[in-house]
Coordinates of C-alpha atoms in Angstrom, one line a residue:
X1 CA 161.6 14.1 -36.4
X2 CA 158.5 12.1 -35.3
X3 CA 155.3 13.3 -33.9
X4 CA 153.8 12.0 -30.7
X5 CA 154.6 11.6 -27.0
X6 CA 157.0 9.3 -25.3
X7 CA 155.9 6.9 -22.7
X8 CA 157.6 9.0 -20.0
X9 CA 155.7 12.1 -21.1
X10 CA 152.4 10.2 -21.0
X11 CA 153.2 8.8 -17.5
X12 CA 153.9 12.4 -16.2
X13 CA 150.6 13.6 -17.7
X14 CA 148.6 10.7 -16.1
X15 CA 150.3 11.3 -12.7
X16 CA 149.5 15.1 -12.8
X17 CA 145.9 14.3 -13.7
X18 CA 145.6 11.8 -10.8
X19 CA 147.1 14.4 -8.4
X20 CA 144.6 17.0 -9.5
X21 CA 141.7 14.6 -9.2
X22 CA 142.9 13.6 -5.7
X23 CA 143.0 17.3 -4.7
X24 CA 139.5 18.0 -6.2
X25 CA 137.5 15.0 -4.9
X26 CA 137.2 15.9 -1.2
X27 CA 135.7 19.4 -1.8
X28 CA 133.3 17.9 -4.4
X29 CA 132.1 15.2 -1.9
X30 CA 131.7 17.9 0.8
X31 CA 129.6 20.0 -1.6
X32 CA 127.5 16.9 -2.5
X33 CA 126.9 16.1 1.2
X34 CA 125.9 19.7 1.8
X35 CA 123.5 19.8 -1.2
X36 CA 121.8 16.6 -0.2
X37 CA 121.5 17.8 3.4
X38 CA 120.0 21.1 2.3
X39 CA 117.5 19.3 0.0
X40 CA 116.4 17.0 2.8
X41 CA 116.0 19.8 5.3
X42 CA 114.0 22.0 2.9
X43 CA 111.8 19.0 1.9
X44 CA 111.0 18.4 5.6
X45 CA 110.3 22.0 6.3
X46 CA 108.1 22.3 3.2
X47 CA 106.2 19.2 4.3
X48 CA 105.3 21.0 7.6
X49 CA 104.3 24.1 5.7
X50 CA 102.2 22.1 3.3
X51 CA 100.3 20.4 6.1
X52 CA 99.8 23.7 7.9
X53 CA 98.5 25.5 4.7
X54 CA 96.3 22.6 3.7
X55 CA 94.7 22.7 7.2
X56 CA 94.0 26.4 6.8
X57 CA 92.7 26.1 3.2
X58 CA 90.5 23.0 3.5
X59 CA 89.3 23.8 7.0
X60 CA 90.1 20.2 8.1
X61 CA 92.8 18.9 10.5
X62 CA 95.9 17.6 8.6
X63 CA 98.2 14.9 9.9
X64 CA 101.8 15.0 8.9
X65 CA 103.6 11.7 9.1
X66 CA 107.4 12.3 8.8
X67 CA 109.6 9.2 8.5
X68 CA 113.0 8.5 7.2
X69 CA 111.7 6.8 4.0
X70 CA 108.5 8.8 3.4
X71 CA 106.7 12.1 4.2
X72 CA 102.9 12.2 4.0
X73 CA 100.1 14.7 4.7
X74 CA 96.6 13.3 5.2
X75 CA 93.3 15.0 5.9
X76 CA 91.7 13.8 9.1
X77 CA 87.9 13.2 9.3
X78 CA 87.0 11.3 12.4
X79 CA 88.8 8.0 12.4
X80 CA 89.5 8.2 8.6
X81 CA 92.3 9.9 6.8
X82 CA 92.6 10.8 3.1
X83 CA 96.1 11.2 1.6
X84 CA 96.7 14.8 0.3
X85 CA 100.4 14.6 -0.4
X86 CA 103.3 12.2 -0.2
X87 CA 107.0 12.5 -0.9
X88 CA 110.2 10.7 -0.2
X89 CA 112.0 11.1 3.1
X90 CA 115.6 12.1 3.8
X91 CA 116.8 8.5 3.4
X92 CA 116.5 8.7 -0.4
X93 CA 119.3 11.2 -0.4
X94 CA 121.5 9.2 1.9
X95 CA 120.8 11.5 4.8
X96 CA 120.4 10.1 8.2
X97 CA 117.7 11.6 10.4
X98 CA 117.6 11.5 14.2
X99 CA 114.2 12.4 15.7
X100 CA 112.1 10.6 13.1
X101 CA 109.5 9.1 12.7
X102 CA 107.1 11.6 14.1
X103 CA 103.5 12.7 13.6
X104 CA 102.2 16.3 13.8
X105 CA 98.5 17.1 13.7
X106 CA 97.7 20.6 12.4
X107 CA 94.3 22.1 13.4
X108 CA 92.1 24.1 11.1
X109 CA 93.7 27.3 12.5
X110 CA 97.1 26.1 11.2
X111 CA 98.5 25.5 14.7
X112 CA 100.0 22.2 15.7
X113 CA 97.9 20.2 18.3
X114 CA 99.4 18.5 21.3
X115 CA 103.1 18.5 20.4
X116 CA 106.1 20.0 22.1
X117 CA 109.1 21.4 20.4
X118 CA 111.0 18.9 18.3
X119 CA 114.5 18.9 16.8
X120 CA 115.3 16.7 13.9
X121 CA 119.0 16.3 13.3
X122 CA 120.1 15.5 9.7
X123 CA 123.6 14.2 8.9
X124 CA 125.4 13.1 5.8
X125 CA 129.2 12.7 5.9
X126 CA 130.7 15.6 7.9
X127 CA 127.8 17.9 7.2
X128 CA 124.9 18.3 9.6
X129 CA 121.8 20.4 10.0
X130 CA 118.9 20.7 12.4
X131 CA 115.2 21.2 11.6
X132 CA 113.5 22.7 14.7
X133 CA 109.7 22.6 14.9
X134 CA 108.1 24.8 17.5
X135 CA 105.1 23.8 19.6
X136 CA 103.0 26.1 17.3
X137 CA 104.2 24.3 14.2
X138 CA 106.7 26.9 13.0
X139 CA 109.8 25.4 11.3
X140 CA 113.4 26.8 11.6
X141 CA 116.5 25.5 9.9
X142 CA 119.9 25.6 11.5
X143 CA 123.3 24.6 10.0

C-alpha cells in the first residue's frame, strides 16, 4: 500500500477549489466596491465638516475645494489663502464622482456662502452613493 494521492484525486480537488473560488469572488468584489464607496463618501462628508468647524474655530472664512483627485481646505484672508488641510479625493479608491470639482466657502458662522444644494454621486462597480450638501453646508449621505 502506498501513500499519496492519484492524479485524478488531485484534479478533483483543484476543480472543487476553482469552483468555490468562482462562487466567492463576486460577493468579495461587491464588498470591496461598497467599502471603497463608503470610504470616499465619508471622506467627502468629513472634508465639509472640517471646513465648517475650522471656520467656526478660527473665526476666518474657509474654502473647501473638492475635486476627484484632491480635497483641500484653505483659510481665506482677502485675496490670499493658507492651506489648512489636504487629502486625497475619491479617485484614489477607484471611485468615480459626478458633481465634482466644486468649491464651497464657509463663513465664520459655519454656514456655506452663496451655494445652492449640491448632489455628488459616487459610483464604483454596481455600488453607488450620493453625498448631498444643503445650501447651509449640512451634509447627508444616501445609499
